[in-house]
Amino acid sequence: MIIKHFKLSQPEKERLIRIKAKTGVQNWNILCRWALCWSLSEPTIPGSIDPQSDSNVEMDWTTFAGEYAEIYEAIIRQRCLNDGLGDDPNTLIRYFRLHLYRGINHYSTRDVLKSCSDLLESALPKEKA
């Protein structure tokens, strides 16, 4: 388990509320999984500004990851190794939060999501020009 529990930042909470309204997906953990996966699919390392933990939205790892907890952990660990960051516990926690933060920010950006179908389309492979 990467982390026992974590709190979202107030901006993340507000962004997730907007994403919930656009998509109709009501569960924080489901939206957070989508956000994490989107960020992990991006080739760049997320920014290094650690998100605050200042909202009242708290989630434990088993709620976040569900029955796929081991898979999410393995993917995050491998991504950290691929990026040359190592896989010590603090690095895994930090980059899990940075990827989650980046994914939530992406999905909350104007015009990225207008409906649940936009969320589903974001999972499709990107077309190469």
Short mmCIF file of C-alpha atoms in Angstrom, two decimals:
data_model
loop_
_atom_site.label_atom_id
_atom_site.label_comp_id
_atom_site.label_asym_id
_atom_site.label_seq_id
_atom_site.Cartn_x
_atom_site.Cartn_y
_atom_site.Cartn_z
CA MET A 1 0.00 0.00 0.00
CA ILE A 2 1.51 3.30 -1.09
CA ILE A 3 -0.34 5.41 1.45
CA LYS A 4 -2.92 4.65 4.14
CA HIS A 5 -5.01 7.73 3.50
CA PHE A 6 -4.74 11.15 1.92
CA LYS A 7 -6.61 14.43 1.85
CA LEU A 8 -7.32 16.41 -1.27
CA SER A 9 -6.52 20.09 -1.48
CA GLN A 10 -9.36 22.60 -1.45
CA PRO A 11 -8.78 23.45 -5.14
CA GLU A 12 -8.87 19.71 -6.01
CA LYS A 13 -12.14 19.35 -4.12
CA GLU A 14 -13.68 22.31 -5.95
CA ARG A 15 -12.49 21.00 -9.30
CA LEU A 16 -13.87 17.54 -8.59
CA ILE A 17 -17.25 19.07 -7.73
CA ARG A 18 -17.28 20.70 -11.18
CA ILE A 19 -16.18 17.45 -12.84
CA LYS A 20 -18.94 15.57 -11.01
CA ALA A 21 -21.50 18.06 -12.29
CA LYS A 22 -20.29 17.74 -15.89
CA THR A 23 -19.95 13.97 -15.99
CA GLY A 24 -22.61 12.76 -13.58
CA VAL A 25 -20.02 10.51 -11.91
CA GLN A 26 -20.76 10.94 -8.21
CA ASN A 27 -17.91 9.06 -6.56
CA TRP A 28 -14.74 10.96 -5.69
CA ASN A 29 -12.65 7.79 -5.90
CA ILE A 30 -13.78 6.94 -9.43
CA LEU A 31 -12.97 10.42 -10.70
CA CYS A 32 -9.63 10.34 -8.90
CA ARG A 33 -8.77 7.01 -10.56
CA TRP A 34 -9.52 8.49 -13.99
CA ALA A 35 -7.44 11.56 -13.18
CA LEU A 36 -4.50 9.46 -11.99
CA CYS A 37 -4.59 7.25 -15.07
CA TRP A 38 -4.77 10.25 -17.41
CA SER A 39 -1.71 11.79 -15.76
CA LEU A 40 0.22 8.52 -15.79
CA SER A 41 -0.42 8.26 -19.54
CA GLU A 42 1.30 11.59 -20.14
CA PRO A 43 5.00 11.23 -20.98
CA THR A 44 6.19 14.11 -18.78
CA ILE A 45 6.88 14.08 -15.06
CA PRO A 46 4.27 16.16 -13.20
CA GLY A 47 5.27 19.50 -11.69
CA SER A 48 7.01 19.55 -8.36
CA ILE A 49 4.64 21.76 -6.36
CA ASP A 50 3.12 19.50 -3.75
CA PRO A 51 -0.64 19.92 -3.36
CA GLN A 52 -1.91 20.96 0.05
CA SER A 53 -4.08 18.66 2.12
CA ASP A 54 -6.48 21.33 3.30
CA SER A 55 -9.97 20.15 2.32
CA ASN A 56 -12.39 17.95 4.18
CA VAL A 57 -12.23 15.27 1.49
CA GLU A 58 -10.17 12.39 2.81
CA MET A 59 -9.81 9.01 1.19
CA ASP A 60 -8.03 5.85 2.19
CA TRP A 61 -6.01 3.84 -0.30
CA THR A 62 -8.44 0.92 -0.39
CA THR A 63 -11.34 3.24 -1.21
CA PHE A 64 -9.31 5.02 -3.86
CA ALA A 65 -7.88 1.93 -5.54
CA GLY A 66 -10.55 -0.64 -4.76
CA GLU A 67 -9.93 -4.19 -5.88
CA TYR A 68 -7.12 -2.97 -8.15
CA ALA A 69 -4.94 -1.55 -5.34
CA GLU A 70 -1.98 -3.77 -6.17
CA ILE A 71 -2.18 -2.86 -9.86
CA TYR A 72 -2.31 0.89 -9.17
CA GLU A 73 0.63 0.58 -6.82
CA ALA A 74 2.65 -1.40 -9.36
CA ILE A 75 1.90 1.12 -12.11
CA ILE A 76 2.90 4.07 -9.94
CA ARG A 77 6.06 2.28 -8.79
CA GLN A 78 7.04 1.41 -12.37
CA ARG A 79 6.36 4.95 -13.56
CA CYS A 80 8.61 6.36 -10.82
CA LEU A 81 11.35 3.90 -11.80
CA ASN A 82 10.94 4.70 -15.50
CA ASP A 83 11.23 8.40 -14.70
CA GLY A 84 14.46 7.79 -12.75
CA LEU A 85 12.92 8.84 -9.44
CA GLY A 86 13.38 5.63 -7.48
CA ASP A 87 10.70 3.79 -5.58
CA ASP A 88 11.25 4.62 -1.94
CA PRO A 89 7.99 5.14 0.01
CA ASN A 90 8.23 8.95 0.13
CA THR A 91 8.80 9.18 -3.63
CA LEU A 92 5.82 6.90 -4.33
CA ILE A 93 3.54 8.97 -2.10
CA ARG A 94 4.74 12.26 -3.54
CA TYR A 95 4.40 11.25 -7.18
CA PHE A 96 1.05 9.57 -6.59
CA ARG A 97 -0.24 12.91 -5.26
CA LEU A 98 1.44 14.92 -8.03
CA HIS A 99 -0.07 12.69 -10.74
CA LEU A 100 -3.47 12.83 -9.08
CA TYR A 101 -3.27 16.62 -8.81
CA ARG A 102 -2.24 16.99 -12.45
CA GLY A 103 -5.03 14.71 -13.64
CA ILE A 104 -7.70 16.53 -11.64
CA ASN A 105 -6.41 19.85 -12.99
CA HIS A 106 -6.51 18.53 -16.55
CA TYR A 107 -10.07 17.27 -16.30
CA SER A 108 -11.25 20.50 -14.70
CA THR A 109 -9.74 22.69 -17.42
CA ARG A 110 -12.34 24.51 -19.44
CA ASP A 111 -13.65 22.53 -22.40
CA VAL A 112 -11.77 19.30 -21.59
CA LEU A 113 -14.88 17.64 -20.18
CA LYS A 114 -18.41 18.58 -21.08
CA SER A 115 -20.01 15.20 -20.38
CA CYS A 116 -19.33 11.66 -19.30
CA SER A 117 -18.65 10.70 -22.93
CA ASP A 118 -15.72 13.16 -22.96
CA LEU A 119 -14.33 11.32 -19.94
CA LEU A 120 -14.64 8.01 -21.78
CA GLU A 121 -13.03 9.44 -24.92
CA SER A 122 -10.04 10.55 -22.85
CA ALA A 123 -9.25 6.87 -22.29
CA LEU A 124 -8.89 6.17 -26.00
CA PRO A 125 -5.41 6.12 -27.53
CA LYS A 126 -4.29 9.48 -28.84
CA GLU A 127 -4.18 9.73 -32.62
CA LYS A 128 -0.81 10.54 -34.08
CA ALA A 129 -0.72 13.39 -36.55
#
